[in-house]
Amino acid sequence: MAELASPAPSPDPGPGAGRPRRRALGRLRPSGALAGLVPFFVYTTIFLIIPTLVVVVGAFLGPDGRPSLGSLAALGQPGFLKALTQSILLSAATAIGGAVVGALLAYAVSTAPKDGLLKRFVTSVCGVLAQFGGVALAFAFMASFGLGGLLVGWAKVVGLDLGSGIWLYQWDKGLMLVYLYFQIPLMLIVFLPAVEGLRPQWREASETLGGTTWTYWRRVAGPILMPPFVGATLLLFTNAFSAYATAAALVSQGSPLVPLQIASTFSSEVILGQENVGKAMAFSMVVVVAIVMALYTWIDKRASRWMQR
Amino acid sequence: MAQRAALRRKQTTFRWVVVGLVMAFFALPMVAAFEFTIRARGAEGGYDAKTWQTLLDFGTLAESYPDLAKGIVASLLLAVVTVVIMLVLLVPTMTWVRLRLPGMSRLVEFICLLPLTVPAIVLVVGLTPVYAWVIYLLSGATVWLSFAYVILVLPYAYRALDAGLRAIDVKTLSEAARSLGASWFTVMWRVVLPNLRTAVLSASFLSVALVLGEFTIANLFAYKNLQVAMYLLGKSDSKISVAVGLAALAFAFIILFAMSFVGSRRERKS
């Protein structure tokens, strides 16, 4: 009776189709089926849910461990608000830039022969770069744009004076450029499966019905790819917003971004009575990202409503 | 037919232009960083390979930079353990949800995407009490960091696997296999997994690259993995740390590139 407990969204299977399905998939009772999920839930509870609760609850506790809004009130300081604004601007700009370039790259790669060398090469490069937004990347940029760096010399040949390289350490110039080095590859990795899901038959069908390339993109591929594109862009936003290592390695003075502010409250000596301010800052990060993800869910729901057959 | 050939030509041109431009953009700082590592020390300039000689000889490296050598070994182990836990945890769970418990898919998705709303730096704070228990029950070894790393890779692995599951009809495939007498294990191993090949590989790619590049959690928990060792070294010897960074990139690239071939060989066999 398992199939009664979970209403299948598939259309009416017709007479006679129920029996093989029951035999094939309905051997276990629903409770037995649920047991299959136990390892997953236990693991995520220990290493994800509990840590999250520690932060969320901690944000609402005062230094004495009693409920208090004091820690959250400390977020009103102009220094933190500035860092929050800068973090959001940086993440939004690199998410949109990375998504557009990454989507183009994903489409270009998807037209290559399957299992071809080009596709392997590009996905491998991107796989490495996407999560290498760490110290190595920052070091590479410091070496390239530092005093006497190779790229400073090349830029001079083109007529671009990069000056002393201070710009590299500023959040709205250098950090933005460096962030693109992990945003574009991440877009490729996340978006490639969606582009590869486009069947050549759909294009052929569109052409057979007299559609141009534009019609195909406007009426077929575009609508199909829009929800994954928007979803991936939001994912890129949260990726940049949470990035810590690159910024930590590049920025040595001040804390222009939220993750650096949080790290400074935890890595340095904690001022008495401020233990939970870091948790409150962390909580504010969670809130921003949660809003973005809620937006994503809403878009996804609207998209899937008209995508249903 | 001519129209199709024209389209294919256009696509090929577009492909090479886009891929070429983006790859050049990626290559620029790497080339410049490499140029930096082969500069000779001393005032007169010129180039030599001294930095790379030190780096490529693991014995010398372990002698002159013991922390770096230890960090490299620790990160490789972490990458393997993380991928194994991730696959064992996610692939059966996600397939099972699709087959038997579609009502749970929302909840599983929510949990898998939750790490996106809990950045690594936030996770560090919350994991502190949990890791106190891990150290107490298991040990303080660096390899147990992979428990936290699995959480970090969860959203990316989930998306990759979900895209793969969306592209195939798991229900029909497993119904067919079950009605032919296959056990659930056979269904997973011989039917679902081969069909998810690309997705499993891309989930593993992301996980390996993420672990080799992970800095935040290891640094704030004071474990020495590759990135932390490199970061600490950067303060005293920038040439060797830039070289290590490039080598790590190249090494991760080679692993991923090789892994992509392993995947396709299995495909040809089955």
PDB file of N, CA, C and O in Angstrom, chain A residues 35-41 43-44, chain B residues 79-96 112 147 150 153-154 157 161 185 188-189 193 196 200 203-204 207:
ATOM      1  N   ALA A  35      13.233   4.299   6.981  1.00  0.00           N
ATOM      2  CA  ALA A  35      14.465   3.862   7.632  1.00  0.00           C
ATOM      3  C   ALA A  35      15.678   4.115   6.742  1.00  0.00           C
ATOM      4  O   ALA A  35      16.778   4.346   7.235  1.00  0.00           O
ATOM      5  N   GLY A  36      15.454   4.116   5.410  1.00  0.00           N
ATOM      6  CA  GLY A  36      16.547   4.370   4.486  1.00  0.00           C
ATOM      7  C   GLY A  36      17.137   5.753   4.617  1.00  0.00           C
ATOM      8  O   GLY A  36      18.243   6.017   4.148  1.00  0.00           O
ATOM      9  N   LEU A  37      16.378   6.667   5.223  1.00  0.00           N
ATOM     10  CA  LEU A  37      16.855   8.041   5.332  1.00  0.00           C
ATOM     11  C   LEU A  37      17.531   8.330   6.667  1.00  0.00           C
ATOM     12  O   LEU A  37      18.041   9.427   6.877  1.00  0.00           O
ATOM     13  N   VAL A  38      17.516   7.338   7.566  1.00  0.00           N
ATOM     14  CA  VAL A  38      18.055   7.581   8.912  1.00  0.00           C
ATOM     15  C   VAL A  38      19.523   8.036   8.905  1.00  0.00           C
ATOM     16  O   VAL A  38      19.851   9.039   9.540  1.00  0.00           O
ATOM     17  N   PRO A  39      20.421   7.338   8.178  1.00  0.00           N
ATOM     18  CA  PRO A  39      21.821   7.775   8.221  1.00  0.00           C
ATOM     19  C   PRO A  39      21.985   9.235   7.820  1.00  0.00           C
ATOM     20  O   PRO A  39      22.713  10.001   8.455  1.00  0.00           O
ATOM     21  N   PHE A  40      21.280   9.625   6.749  1.00  0.00           N
ATOM     22  CA  PHE A  40      21.371  10.993   6.260  1.00  0.00           C
ATOM     23  C   PHE A  40      20.934  11.997   7.324  1.00  0.00           C
ATOM     24  O   PHE A  40      21.618  12.989   7.593  1.00  0.00           O
ATOM     25  N   PHE A  41      19.791  11.703   7.959  1.00  0.00           N
ATOM     26  CA  PHE A  41      19.273  12.662   8.935  1.00  0.00           C
ATOM     27  C   PHE A  41      20.136  12.719  10.188  1.00  0.00           C
ATOM     28  O   PHE A  41      20.352  13.800  10.752  1.00  0.00           O
ATOM     29  N   TYR A  43      23.375  12.149  10.403  1.00  0.00           N
ATOM     30  CA  TYR A  43      24.620  12.848  10.065  1.00  0.00           C
ATOM     31  C   TYR A  43      24.405  14.357   9.991  1.00  0.00           C
ATOM     32  O   TYR A  43      25.142  15.134  10.591  1.00  0.00           O
ATOM     33  N   THR A  44      23.360  14.769   9.248  1.00  0.00           N
ATOM     34  CA  THR A  44      23.154  16.202   9.066  1.00  0.00           C
ATOM     35  C   THR A  44      22.711  16.874  10.366  1.00  0.00           C
ATOM     36  O   THR A  44      23.003  18.048  10.571  1.00  0.00           O
TER      37      THR A  44
ATOM     38  N   ALA B  79      40.554  14.771   1.271  1.00  0.00           N
ATOM     39  CA  ALA B  79      39.793  14.784   0.025  1.00  0.00           C
ATOM     40  C   ALA B  79      39.159  13.424  -0.225  1.00  0.00           C
ATOM     41  O   ALA B  79      37.964  13.327  -0.527  1.00  0.00           O
ATOM     42  N   VAL B  80      39.944  12.356  -0.055  1.00  0.00           N
ATOM     43  CA  VAL B  80      39.433  11.011  -0.319  1.00  0.00           C
ATOM     44  C   VAL B  80      38.296  10.662   0.650  1.00  0.00           C
ATOM     45  O   VAL B  80      37.212  10.238   0.241  1.00  0.00           O
ATOM     46  N   VAL B  81      38.550  10.881   1.935  1.00  0.00           N
ATOM     47  CA  VAL B  81      37.548  10.511   2.947  1.00  0.00           C
ATOM     48  C   VAL B  81      36.252  11.310   2.741  1.00  0.00           C
ATOM     49  O   VAL B  81      35.150  10.767   2.839  1.00  0.00           O
ATOM     50  N   THR B  82      36.391  12.595   2.412  1.00  0.00           N
ATOM     51  CA  THR B  82      35.205  13.427   2.222  1.00  0.00           C
ATOM     52  C   THR B  82      34.360  12.928   1.050  1.00  0.00           C
ATOM     53  O   THR B  82      33.135  12.829   1.162  1.00  0.00           O
ATOM     54  N   VAL B  83      35.002  12.607  -0.063  1.00  0.00           N
ATOM     55  CA  VAL B  83      34.249  12.146  -1.238  1.00  0.00           C
ATOM     56  C   VAL B  83      33.528  10.839  -0.914  1.00  0.00           C
ATOM     57  O   VAL B  83      32.352  10.669  -1.257  1.00  0.00           O
ATOM     58  N   VAL B  84      34.212   9.931  -0.227  1.00  0.00           N
ATOM     59  CA  VAL B  84      33.588   8.638   0.090  1.00  0.00           C
ATOM     60  C   VAL B  84      32.356   8.848   0.973  1.00  0.00           C
ATOM     61  O   VAL B  84      31.266   8.346   0.671  1.00  0.00           O
ATOM     62  N   ILE B  85      32.507   9.617   2.042  1.00  0.00           N
ATOM     63  CA  ILE B  85      31.359   9.837   2.933  1.00  0.00           C
ATOM     64  C   ILE B  85      30.218  10.509   2.168  1.00  0.00           C
ATOM     65  O   ILE B  85      29.055  10.134   2.295  1.00  0.00           O
ATOM     66  N   MET B  86      30.576  11.512   1.357  1.00  0.00           N
ATOM     67  CA  MET B  86      29.553  12.263   0.628  1.00  0.00           C
ATOM     68  C   MET B  86      28.745  11.342  -0.288  1.00  0.00           C
ATOM     69  O   MET B  86      27.515  11.381  -0.292  1.00  0.00           O
ATOM     70  N   LEU B  87      29.451  10.491  -1.054  1.00  0.00           N
ATOM     71  CA  LEU B  87      28.743   9.630  -2.010  1.00  0.00           C
ATOM     72  C   LEU B  87      27.888   8.591  -1.283  1.00  0.00           C
ATOM     73  O   LEU B  87      26.731   8.364  -1.643  1.00  0.00           O
ATOM     74  N   VAL B  88      28.457   7.982  -0.243  1.00  0.00           N
ATOM     75  CA  VAL B  88      27.719   6.956   0.496  1.00  0.00           C
ATOM     76  C   VAL B  88      26.477   7.558   1.150  1.00  0.00           C
ATOM     77  O   VAL B  88      25.423   6.934   1.230  1.00  0.00           O
ATOM     78  N   LEU B  89      26.603   8.792   1.571  1.00  0.00           N
ATOM     79  CA  LEU B  89      25.487   9.444   2.250  1.00  0.00           C
ATOM     80  C   LEU B  89      24.424   9.919   1.260  1.00  0.00           C
ATOM     81  O   LEU B  89      23.233   9.750   1.487  1.00  0.00           O
ATOM     82  N   LEU B  90      24.860  10.517   0.142  1.00  0.00           N
ATOM     83  CA  LEU B  90      23.913  11.216  -0.725  1.00  0.00           C
ATOM     84  C   LEU B  90      23.266  10.355  -1.795  1.00  0.00           C
ATOM     85  O   LEU B  90      22.050  10.421  -1.988  1.00  0.00           O
ATOM     86  N   VAL B  91      24.057   9.553  -2.512  1.00  0.00           N
ATOM     87  CA  VAL B  91      23.494   8.865  -3.683  1.00  0.00           C
ATOM     88  C   VAL B  91      22.341   7.939  -3.293  1.00  0.00           C
ATOM     89  O   VAL B  91      21.250   8.052  -3.861  1.00  0.00           O
ATOM     90  N   PRO B  92      22.527   7.038  -2.305  1.00  0.00           N
ATOM     91  CA  PRO B  92      21.382   6.184  -1.940  1.00  0.00           C
ATOM     92  C   PRO B  92      20.206   6.997  -1.397  1.00  0.00           C
ATOM     93  O   PRO B  92      19.059   6.738  -1.763  1.00  0.00           O
ATOM     94  N   THR B  93      20.504   8.000  -0.582  1.00  0.00           N
ATOM     95  CA  THR B  93      19.423   8.787   0.008  1.00  0.00           C
ATOM     96  C   THR B  93      18.603   9.481  -1.072  1.00  0.00           C
ATOM     97  O   THR B  93      17.366   9.409  -1.071  1.00  0.00           O
ATOM     98  N   MET B  94      19.274  10.139  -2.007  1.00  0.00           N
ATOM     99  CA  MET B  94      18.543  10.903  -3.020  1.00  0.00           C
ATOM    100  C   MET B  94      17.766   9.996  -3.966  1.00  0.00           C
ATOM    101  O   MET B  94      16.650  10.319  -4.384  1.00  0.00           O
ATOM    102  N   THR B  95      18.370   8.859  -4.302  1.00  0.00           N
ATOM    103  CA  THR B  95      17.660   7.914  -5.168  1.00  0.00           C
ATOM    104  C   THR B  95      16.435   7.369  -4.448  1.00  0.00           C
ATOM    105  O   THR B  95      15.338   7.274  -5.014  1.00  0.00           O
ATOM    106  N   TRP B  96      16.639   7.018  -3.188  1.00  0.00           N
ATOM    107  CA  TRP B  96      15.559   6.459  -2.378  1.00  0.00           C
ATOM    108  C   TRP B  96      14.395   7.437  -2.267  1.00  0.00           C
ATOM    109  O   TRP B  96      13.233   7.060  -2.406  1.00  0.00           O
ATOM    110  N   CYS B 112      20.060  19.789   2.455  1.00  0.00           N
ATOM    111  CA  CYS B 112      21.264  19.799   1.631  1.00  0.00           C
ATOM    112  C   CYS B 112      21.665  21.212   1.237  1.00  0.00           C
ATOM    113  O   CYS B 112      22.848  21.502   1.076  1.00  0.00           O
ATOM    114  N   PHE B 147      34.371  15.295   8.371  1.00  0.00           N
ATOM    115  CA  PHE B 147      32.960  15.352   8.778  1.00  0.00           C
ATOM    116  C   PHE B 147      32.366  16.727   8.461  1.00  0.00           C
ATOM    117  O   PHE B 147      31.260  16.830   7.935  1.00  0.00           O
ATOM    118  N   VAL B 150      32.193  17.376   4.554  1.00  0.00           N
ATOM    119  CA  VAL B 150      31.041  16.795   3.863  1.00  0.00           C
ATOM    120  C   VAL B 150      29.883  17.793   3.877  1.00  0.00           C
ATOM    121  O   VAL B 150      29.187  17.975   2.879  1.00  0.00           O
ATOM    122  N   VAL B 153      30.430  20.472   1.255  1.00  0.00           N
ATOM    123  CA  VAL B 153      30.219  20.092  -0.143  1.00  0.00           C
ATOM    124  C   VAL B 153      28.775  19.690  -0.421  1.00  0.00           C
ATOM    125  O   VAL B 153      28.390  19.537  -1.571  1.00  0.00           O
ATOM    126  N   LEU B 154      27.985  19.534   0.633  1.00  0.00           N
ATOM    127  CA  LEU B 154      26.621  19.031   0.493  1.00  0.00           C
ATOM    128  C   LEU B 154      25.786  19.763  -0.577  1.00  0.00           C
ATOM    129  O   LEU B 154      25.222  19.103  -1.459  1.00  0.00           O
ATOM    130  N   ALA B 157      27.263  19.090  -4.146  1.00  0.00           N
ATOM    131  CA  ALA B 157      27.086  17.692  -4.515  1.00  0.00           C
ATOM    132  C   ALA B 157      25.613  17.410  -4.773  1.00  0.00           C
ATOM    133  O   ALA B 157      25.254  16.739  -5.742  1.00  0.00           O
ATOM    134  N   LEU B 161      24.090  16.042  -8.261  1.00  0.00           N
ATOM    135  CA  LEU B 161      23.403  14.754  -8.306  1.00  0.00           C
ATOM    136  C   LEU B 161      21.933  14.928  -8.683  1.00  0.00           C
ATOM    137  O   LEU B 161      21.363  14.121  -9.421  1.00  0.00           O
ATOM    138  N   PHE B 185      20.199  -3.398  -4.072  1.00  0.00           N
ATOM    139  CA  PHE B 185      21.620  -3.104  -4.205  1.00  0.00           C
ATOM    140  C   PHE B 185      22.026  -3.107  -5.683  1.00  0.00           C
ATOM    141  O   PHE B 185      22.718  -2.204  -6.150  1.00  0.00           O
ATOM    142  N   MET B 188      20.844  -0.012  -7.388  1.00  0.00           N
ATOM    143  CA  MET B 188      21.700   1.143  -7.098  1.00  0.00           C
ATOM    144  C   MET B 188      23.001   1.081  -7.887  1.00  0.00           C
ATOM    145  O   MET B 188      23.419   2.040  -8.516  1.00  0.00           O
ATOM    146  N   TRP B 189      23.631  -0.106  -7.799  1.00  0.00           N
ATOM    147  CA  TRP B 189      25.011  -0.232  -8.279  1.00  0.00           C
ATOM    148  C   TRP B 189      25.078  -0.365  -9.791  1.00  0.00           C
ATOM    149  O   TRP B 189      25.956   0.208 -10.430  1.00  0.00           O
ATOM    150  N   LEU B 193      23.585   4.096 -10.554  1.00  0.00           N
ATOM    151  CA  LEU B 193      24.910   4.709 -10.531  1.00  0.00           C
ATOM    152  C   LEU B 193      25.500   4.917 -11.937  1.00  0.00           C
ATOM    153  O   LEU B 193      25.981   6.018 -12.235  1.00  0.00           O
ATOM    154  N   LEU B 196      24.041   7.830 -13.488  1.00  0.00           N
ATOM    155  CA  LEU B 196      24.352   9.095 -12.826  1.00  0.00           C
ATOM    156  C   LEU B 196      25.816   9.466 -12.985  1.00  0.00           C
ATOM    157  O   LEU B 196      26.295  10.382 -12.329  1.00  0.00           O
ATOM    158  N   VAL B 200      27.732  12.060 -10.635  1.00  0.00           N
ATOM    159  CA  VAL B 200      28.587  11.593  -9.543  1.00  0.00           C
ATOM    160  C   VAL B 200      29.993  12.154  -9.710  1.00  0.00           C
ATOM    161  O   VAL B 200      30.615  12.624  -8.746  1.00  0.00           O
ATOM    162  N   ALA B 203      30.013  15.857  -8.895  1.00  0.00           N
ATOM    163  CA  ALA B 203      29.914  16.044  -7.446  1.00  0.00           C
ATOM    164  C   ALA B 203      31.255  15.739  -6.781  1.00  0.00           C
ATOM    165  O   ALA B 203      31.703  16.475  -5.893  1.00  0.00           O
ATOM    166  N   SER B 204      31.936  14.687  -7.244  1.00  0.00           N
ATOM    167  CA  SER B 204      33.234  14.337  -6.672  1.00  0.00           C
ATOM    168  C   SER B 204      34.285  15.389  -7.019  1.00  0.00           C
ATOM    169  O   SER B 204      35.105  15.762  -6.175  1.00  0.00           O
ATOM    170  N   SER B 207      33.909  18.261  -4.782  1.00  0.00           N
ATOM    171  CA  SER B 207      34.299  17.946  -3.410  1.00  0.00           C
ATOM    172  C   SER B 207      35.820  17.945  -3.259  1.00  0.00           C
ATOM    173  O   SER B 207      36.353  18.535  -2.320  1.00  0.00           O
TER     174      SER B 207
END
